[in-house]
Coordinates of C-alpha atoms in Angstrom, one line a residue:
Chain A
M829 CA 81.5 119.6 118.1
T830 CA 85.1 118.9 117.1
A831 CA 87.2 120.7 114.5
L832 CA 88.5 118.6 111.7
S833 CA 91.1 119.1 109.2
I834 CA 91.5 116.5 106.3
I835 CA 92.6 116.3 102.8
V836 CA 89.9 114.7 100.4
N837 CA 90.9 113.9 96.9
G838 CA 93.8 116.2 97.3
A839 CA 91.9 119.4 98.5
K840 CA 92.2 120.5 102.1
V841 CA 88.9 120.5 104.1
D842 CA 88.4 122.3 107.3
A843 CA 85.1 121.5 109.2
E844 CA 83.6 121.8 112.6
I845 CA 81.5 118.7 113.0
E846 CA 79.4 116.7 115.7
D847 CA 81.8 113.9 117.1
R848 CA 79.3 111.1 116.2
T849 CA 79.4 112.1 112.4
L850 CA 80.5 108.8 110.5
L851 CA 83.1 109.6 107.8
V852 CA 80.6 108.4 105.1
H853 CA 77.9 111.1 106.1
F854 CA 80.7 113.9 106.3
L855 CA 81.7 112.8 102.8
R856 CA 78.2 112.4 101.4
E857 CA 76.3 115.2 103.3
H858 CA 78.8 117.8 104.0
L859 CA 80.9 117.6 101.2
R860 CA 78.3 116.2 98.7
L861 CA 80.7 113.5 97.4
T862 CA 77.9 110.9 97.1
G863 CA 80.0 108.3 95.3
A864 CA 80.7 106.3 98.6
H865 CA 77.2 104.6 99.2
V866 CA 75.6 103.5 102.4
G867 CA 74.4 99.9 101.6
C868 CA 73.9 98.1 104.7
D869 CA 74.7 100.1 107.8
T870 CA 75.9 97.1 109.5
S871 CA 79.7 97.2 108.2
Q872 CA 79.2 94.1 105.8
C873 CA 78.5 95.4 102.3
G874 CA 81.7 97.5 101.5
A875 CA 79.7 100.1 99.3
C876 CA 81.3 102.8 101.3
V877 CA 85.0 101.9 101.1
V878 CA 87.4 104.8 100.8
H879 CA 91.0 105.1 101.0
V880 CA 92.2 106.6 104.3
D881 CA 96.0 107.2 104.2
G882 CA 96.4 104.6 101.4
R883 CA 94.4 101.9 103.1
P884 CA 90.9 100.8 102.2
M885 CA 88.4 101.4 104.9
K886 CA 84.8 101.3 105.4
S887 CA 83.8 105.0 105.9
C888 CA 80.5 103.8 107.6
T889 CA 82.6 102.3 110.4
M890 CA 84.9 105.2 111.4
F891 CA 83.9 108.6 112.7
A892 CA 85.0 111.5 110.7
V893 CA 86.8 112.9 113.6
Q894 CA 89.2 109.8 113.6
A895 CA 90.4 110.8 110.2
D896 CA 91.6 114.2 111.4
G897 CA 94.7 114.9 109.7
S898 CA 94.5 112.1 107.2
D899 CA 94.6 111.9 103.4
I900 CA 91.5 110.5 101.9
V901 CA 90.6 109.3 98.3
T902 CA 87.1 108.6 97.2
I903 CA 85.9 107.3 94.0
E904 CA 85.5 110.8 92.9
G905 CA 89.2 111.2 93.3
L906 CA 90.4 108.3 91.0
A907 CA 89.8 109.4 87.7
K908 CA 92.6 111.9 86.5
G909 CA 92.1 113.2 82.9
G910 CA 89.9 110.2 81.9
L911 CA 89.0 106.9 83.8
H912 CA 91.2 105.3 86.2
P913 CA 92.3 101.9 84.4
V914 CA 90.2 100.1 87.0
Q915 CA 87.1 102.1 86.2
A916 CA 87.8 101.6 82.6
A917 CA 88.0 97.9 83.0
F918 CA 84.8 97.7 84.8
Q919 CA 83.2 99.6 82.0
E920 CA 84.9 97.4 79.3
H921 CA 84.0 94.1 80.9
H922 CA 80.6 95.0 82.3
G923 CA 81.7 94.8 85.9
L924 CA 78.6 96.2 87.2
Q925 CA 74.8 95.8 86.8
C926 CA 72.8 98.3 89.0
G927 CA 76.1 100.0 90.0
F928 CA 75.3 100.5 93.7
C929 CA 78.2 98.3 94.9
T930 CA 80.6 99.7 92.3
P931 CA 82.4 102.5 94.2
G932 CA 83.4 100.1 97.0
M933 CA 84.4 97.4 94.3
V934 CA 86.5 99.7 92.4
M935 CA 88.3 101.1 95.5
T936 CA 88.9 97.7 97.0
A937 CA 90.2 96.6 93.6
V938 CA 92.6 99.7 93.3
D939 CA 94.1 98.7 96.7
L940 CA 94.5 95.1 95.9
L941 CA 96.3 96.0 92.6
R942 CA 98.6 98.3 94.4
R943 CA 99.5 95.4 97.0
N944 CA 99.4 92.7 94.6
P945 CA 99.8 93.6 90.9
D946 CA 99.0 90.1 89.5
P947 CA 96.2 88.7 91.5
D948 CA 94.8 85.4 90.4
E949 CA 91.1 84.7 90.7
T950 CA 91.4 83.3 94.4
E951 CA 93.2 86.4 95.5
I952 CA 90.8 88.7 93.9
R953 CA 87.7 86.7 95.4
H954 CA 89.5 87.0 99.0
A955 CA 90.3 90.6 98.5
L956 CA 86.6 91.3 97.6
E957 CA 85.1 89.3 100.5
G958 CA 83.8 92.5 102.0
N959 CA 82.2 94.0 99.1
I960 CA 78.8 92.5 98.4
C961 CA 77.1 92.8 95.0
R962 CA 73.2 92.6 95.3
C963 CA 73.1 91.9 91.7
T964 CA 75.5 88.9 92.2
G965 CA 77.6 90.2 89.4
Y966 CA 80.9 88.9 90.6
L967 CA 82.1 87.0 87.6
N968 CA 82.4 90.4 85.5
I969 CA 83.9 92.3 88.3
I970 CA 86.6 89.5 88.6
K971 CA 87.1 89.5 84.9
A972 CA 87.6 93.2 84.9
I973 CA 90.2 93.3 87.7
R974 CA 92.0 90.3 86.0
A975 CA 92.0 92.6 82.9
V976 CA 94.1 95.4 84.7
A977 CA 96.5 92.9 86.4
T978 CA 100.1 93.2 85.3
P979 CA 101.2 89.5 84.5
G980 CA 104.3 88.6 86.3
A981 CA 104.5 91.7 88.3
A982 CA 105.8 91.2 91.8
P983 CA 104.2 92.9 94.8
P984 CA 106.0 96.2 95.8
P985 CA 108.7 95.6 98.5
G986 CA 107.7 96.4 102.1
Chain B
M874 CA 72.8 105.7 110.6
Y875 CA 73.8 107.7 113.7
T876 CA 75.1 106.7 117.0
A877 CA 73.9 108.2 120.2
N878 CA 76.0 111.3 121.2
F879 CA 79.3 110.9 122.9
R880 CA 82.4 113.0 123.8
Y881 CA 85.3 112.1 121.6
S882 CA 89.1 112.5 122.8
R883 CA 92.3 111.6 121.1
P884 CA 94.9 111.2 123.9
K885 CA 98.6 111.4 123.1
T886 CA 99.9 109.0 125.9
L887 CA 98.4 105.8 127.5
A888 CA 98.7 107.6 130.9
E889 CA 96.4 110.5 129.4
A890 CA 94.1 107.7 128.0
E891 CA 93.6 106.2 131.4
A892 CA 93.1 109.6 133.0
L893 CA 90.3 110.5 130.4
F894 CA 88.7 107.1 131.1
H895 CA 88.6 107.7 134.9
A896 CA 87.1 111.2 134.1
G897 CA 84.1 109.7 132.0
V898 CA 80.9 108.5 133.3
D899 CA 80.6 105.5 131.0
A900 CA 83.6 105.8 128.9
K901 CA 85.0 103.3 126.3
Y902 CA 88.0 103.0 124.5
L903 CA 88.0 103.0 120.8
A904 CA 90.6 100.9 118.9
G905 CA 90.0 100.0 115.4
G906 CA 86.2 100.2 116.2
Q907 CA 85.2 97.5 113.8
T908 CA 83.0 96.0 116.5
L909 CA 82.3 98.9 118.8
I910 CA 80.9 101.3 115.9
P911 CA 78.6 98.7 114.5
T912 CA 77.5 98.1 118.0
M913 CA 77.0 101.7 118.6
K914 CA 75.2 102.1 115.3
A915 CA 72.6 99.5 116.2
R916 CA 72.4 101.3 119.6
L917 CA 73.4 98.4 121.6
A918 CA 76.2 100.4 123.0
A919 CA 75.8 104.2 124.1
P920 CA 79.2 105.2 125.8
S921 CA 79.4 108.9 127.1
D922 CA 82.9 109.2 126.2
L923 CA 84.9 107.6 123.4
I924 CA 88.8 107.6 124.0
D925 CA 90.6 106.9 120.7
L926 CA 93.7 104.7 121.2
S927 CA 94.2 104.3 117.2
R928 CA 96.7 107.2 117.1
L929 CA 98.5 106.4 120.2
P930 CA 102.4 106.2 119.3
G931 CA 104.4 103.0 119.7
L932 CA 101.6 100.5 119.9
S933 CA 102.0 99.3 116.1
F934 CA 105.0 97.0 115.8
M935 CA 106.1 93.4 115.2
R936 CA 109.3 92.1 116.4
E937 CA 111.0 88.9 117.1
E938 CA 112.7 88.3 120.4
S939 CA 114.2 85.1 121.9
N940 CA 111.8 82.3 120.8
A941 CA 108.8 84.7 120.9
L942 CA 107.0 87.2 118.5
I943 CA 105.8 90.4 120.1
I944 CA 103.0 92.3 118.4
G945 CA 101.9 95.7 119.5
A946 CA 98.2 96.0 120.4
G947 CA 97.5 98.8 118.0
T948 CA 98.8 96.7 115.0
C949 CA 96.0 96.1 112.5
H950 CA 95.1 92.7 111.0
A951 CA 96.4 93.6 107.5
D952 CA 99.9 94.4 108.9
V953 CA 100.2 91.2 110.7
A954 CA 99.0 89.2 107.7
A955 CA 101.6 90.9 105.4
S956 CA 104.4 90.8 107.8
P957 CA 107.7 89.0 106.8
V958 CA 108.4 88.9 110.6
V959 CA 105.2 87.1 111.4
K960 CA 105.2 85.0 108.3
K961 CA 108.6 83.6 109.2
A962 CA 108.2 83.3 112.9
I963 CA 104.6 82.0 113.2
P964 CA 103.1 81.6 109.7
A965 CA 99.8 80.3 111.2
L966 CA 99.3 83.6 113.0
A967 CA 99.8 85.5 109.6
D968 CA 97.0 83.2 108.1
L969 CA 94.8 83.6 111.1
A970 CA 95.1 87.7 110.8
G971 CA 94.6 87.3 106.9
G972 CA 91.3 85.8 107.5
I973 CA 89.7 88.1 109.9
G974 CA 86.6 90.0 108.7
D975 CA 87.3 91.3 105.4
T976 CA 89.9 93.5 103.7
A977 CA 88.8 96.8 105.0
V978 CA 88.2 95.5 108.4
R979 CA 91.6 94.2 108.5
H980 CA 93.1 97.6 107.7
R981 CA 91.4 99.1 110.8
G982 CA 90.9 96.3 113.3
T983 CA 93.6 95.5 115.9
L984 CA 95.1 92.9 117.8
G985 CA 94.6 94.7 121.2
G986 CA 90.8 95.5 120.1
S987 CA 90.2 92.0 119.4
V988 CA 91.6 90.3 122.5
A989 CA 90.0 93.0 124.8
N990 CA 86.5 92.7 123.3
N991 CA 87.0 88.6 123.3
D992 CA 84.0 87.9 121.1
P993 CA 83.2 84.3 121.2
A994 CA 83.8 83.9 117.6
A995 CA 86.9 86.2 117.3
D996 CA 90.1 84.4 115.8
Y997 CA 93.0 85.8 117.9
P998 CA 91.8 84.3 121.3
A999 CA 92.5 80.8 119.8
A1000 CA 96.0 81.8 118.9
L1001 CA 96.8 83.3 122.2
I1002 CA 95.7 80.2 124.0
A1003 CA 97.3 77.5 121.8
L1004 CA 100.4 79.3 121.6
G1005 CA 100.6 80.2 125.4
A1006 CA 100.9 83.9 124.8
T1007 CA 101.2 86.5 127.5
V1008 CA 99.3 89.7 127.4
K1009 CA 101.0 92.9 128.5
T1010 CA 98.8 95.8 129.7
T1011 CA 99.4 99.2 131.1
R1012 CA 99.8 97.5 134.6
R1013 CA 100.9 94.0 134.5
V1014 CA 101.3 90.8 132.3
I1015 CA 98.7 88.4 132.2
L1016 CA 98.8 84.7 130.9
A1017 CA 96.2 84.1 128.1
E1018 CA 94.6 81.4 130.1
D1019 CA 93.9 84.0 132.9
F1020 CA 93.0 86.8 130.4
F1021 CA 90.0 85.4 128.7
T1022 CA 87.4 85.0 131.4
G1023 CA 84.1 84.3 129.6
M1024 CA 82.0 85.8 126.8
F1025 CA 83.0 89.1 126.0
A1026 CA 84.9 89.1 129.3
T1027 CA 88.4 89.6 130.2
A1028 CA 90.8 89.9 133.4
L1029 CA 91.1 93.7 132.3
E1030 CA 90.3 96.2 134.7
P1031 CA 88.0 98.9 133.4
S1032 CA 90.7 101.6 132.6
E1033 CA 93.5 99.0 131.6
I1034 CA 94.8 99.1 128.4
V1035 CA 96.4 96.2 126.4
T1036 CA 99.6 97.2 125.0
E1037 CA 101.3 94.2 123.4
V1038 CA 101.1 90.4 123.0
S1039 CA 103.9 88.2 123.3
F1040 CA 103.6 84.8 121.2
P1041 CA 106.0 81.9 122.1
T1042 CA 107.1 80.4 118.8
P1043 CA 105.9 76.9 118.2
S1044 CA 107.6 74.2 116.2
R1045 CA 104.4 73.7 114.1
A1046 CA 101.0 75.5 114.1
A1047 CA 98.0 75.9 112.0
Y1048 CA 94.6 77.8 112.2
V1049 CA 91.6 76.7 110.2
K1050 CA 88.0 77.9 110.7
F1051 CA 84.6 77.2 109.4
R1052 CA 83.1 80.6 108.6
N1053 CA 79.9 81.9 108.6
P1054 CA 79.9 83.1 105.0
A1055 CA 77.9 86.4 105.9
S1056 CA 79.7 87.7 108.9
R1057 CA 82.9 85.7 108.1
Y1058 CA 83.0 85.1 111.9
A1059 CA 84.3 81.6 112.9
M1060 CA 81.3 79.1 113.5
V1061 CA 84.2 76.9 114.7
G1062 CA 87.9 77.9 114.5
V1063 CA 90.6 75.5 115.7
F1064 CA 94.3 76.7 116.4
V1065 CA 96.7 73.8 117.0
A1066 CA 100.4 74.4 118.1
K1067 CA 103.0 71.9 118.7
R1068 CA 105.5 73.2 121.2
T1069 CA 108.5 71.8 123.0
D1070 CA 106.3 71.2 126.2
G1071 CA 103.4 69.3 124.3
V1072 CA 100.4 70.2 122.1
R1073 CA 97.6 72.7 122.5
V1074 CA 94.4 72.7 120.8
A1075 CA 92.3 76.0 121.2
I1076 CA 88.8 76.3 119.9
T1077 CA 86.9 79.4 119.2
G1078 CA 83.3 80.2 118.0
A1079 CA 81.8 77.0 119.4
G1080 CA 81.7 77.9 123.1
H1081 CA 80.9 81.1 125.4
S1082 CA 84.7 81.8 125.1
V1083 CA 87.8 80.2 123.7
F1084 CA 88.7 76.8 125.2
R1085 CA 91.1 73.9 124.9
V1086 CA 90.4 70.2 124.3
P1087 CA 92.7 68.2 126.6
E1088 CA 91.9 64.7 125.1
M1089 CA 93.1 66.0 121.5
E1090 CA 96.2 67.4 123.2
A1091 CA 97.1 64.4 124.8
A1092 CA 96.5 62.1 121.6
L1093 CA 98.5 64.7 119.4
A1094 CA 101.2 64.7 121.9
K1095 CA 101.8 61.0 121.4
N1096 CA 101.0 61.0 117.7
F1097 CA 100.7 64.4 115.8
T1098 CA 98.4 63.1 113.0
P1099 CA 94.8 64.1 112.1
A1100 CA 94.0 60.2 112.4
A1101 CA 95.1 60.4 116.2
I1102 CA 92.0 62.7 116.9
A1103 CA 89.5 61.3 114.4
G1104 CA 87.8 59.4 117.2
I1105 CA 87.6 62.1 119.7
A1106 CA 84.2 63.9 119.9
I1107 CA 83.5 66.7 122.3
S1108 CA 80.2 67.1 124.1
S1109 CA 77.7 69.7 122.7
D1110 CA 76.8 70.7 126.3
G1111 CA 77.4 74.4 127.0
L1112 CA 78.2 75.1 123.1
N1113 CA 76.5 77.9 121.2
G1114 CA 73.6 77.0 119.3
D1115 CA 72.0 79.7 117.0
L1116 CA 70.2 80.2 113.6
F1117 CA 73.5 79.4 111.9
G1118 CA 74.0 76.0 113.5
S1119 CA 73.2 73.8 116.5
A1120 CA 75.3 73.1 119.5
E1121 CA 75.6 69.4 118.1
Y1122 CA 76.7 70.7 114.6
R1123 CA 79.3 72.9 116.3
A1124 CA 80.7 69.9 118.4
H1125 CA 80.9 67.8 115.2
L1126 CA 82.8 70.6 113.5
V1127 CA 85.3 70.8 116.4
T1128 CA 86.6 67.4 115.4
V1129 CA 86.5 68.0 111.6
M1130 CA 88.1 71.3 112.0
A1131 CA 90.8 70.1 114.4
K1132 CA 91.7 67.2 111.9
R1133 CA 92.1 69.9 109.3
A1134 CA 94.2 72.1 111.4
V1135 CA 96.6 69.3 112.3
A1136 CA 96.9 68.5 108.5
A1137 CA 97.7 71.9 107.8
A1138 CA 100.2 72.2 110.4
L1139 CA 102.0 69.1 109.0
V1140 CA 102.3 70.7 105.4

């Protein structure tokens, strides 16, 4: 067992956990934040993507103890007094069918738009390569992300 | 899915990491973990101790030095792909890093982890061989050609840690790969580099470990065009054959992708 101290969606969390606890299990089973999904268990589907210190990561492919001291944002932490613009765009453009992949899709899309506020379709497809939609609903996902792009905006410096 | 039990430690220095490794029964270093953790989840690996190198200070950097680009072993692929320093010095290397795995994997996987693992289909080994890189470890400096010794095998001693890689700057270079669409690993990846002392063509994904194609290198040294190597076929003997493609198919892809790499290097 190892002590863990992290920030999840702005709140400090202290816990004592088994070393082998995957971050996604810690989030889902210990904190009951079930938004990050376990889709494939082979690190391929991206349904478990959360942001760790501002970077998108597969929470099924890191141990919770590795996140000690980190700031984590899950799909539950995105909406602030109303849906996040990317969530709203997924709703508006029907960027989901069964919804299983949606948390990972949205977290990856939010990261993409932060790094590249005006991605074209090729860039969106490249960014989403690690997120698999079992309903094959990619077209509307891409449409939703394009809808929140800021035309002509340059990526932030650095 | 849970891995087998292990003891986790996060050393603060390289020396402490090596000491912890020696103290373990069957210890493993954990860098980005994007190969090791899935392997442990599948119970194909069950180390007694995991020594986390991902927070060691001073291992994540990129800098240009007299005709070489030095990248710290702890630098993640996303940082290499986005780096203005890398894009200016060796754009082909930024391209390569930007095509590894997927977005989330690139934010966690590291250069050091990739080269120390030496997966037969990993991308970085092709760059190290084609560019004539040197690998710096906690003990010595190893030429890339002496470093990669076989399938998942390297010249590293058990507790030795890769600290940085030095890539000599080429005059032209490109990396292209034919990817498995599901795993995004290279079925065949070709890194071609034109240097002051000649041309190097390094192939990953096709064989048990990265290898060079001397016939293509000789032809390209005389005439650096795709046409110069169009007639050079490599033997399928010893190449990888699996459910995704036969050895013959991979041999064919080597020439196809090498031509594309040369064309890309000329752009």
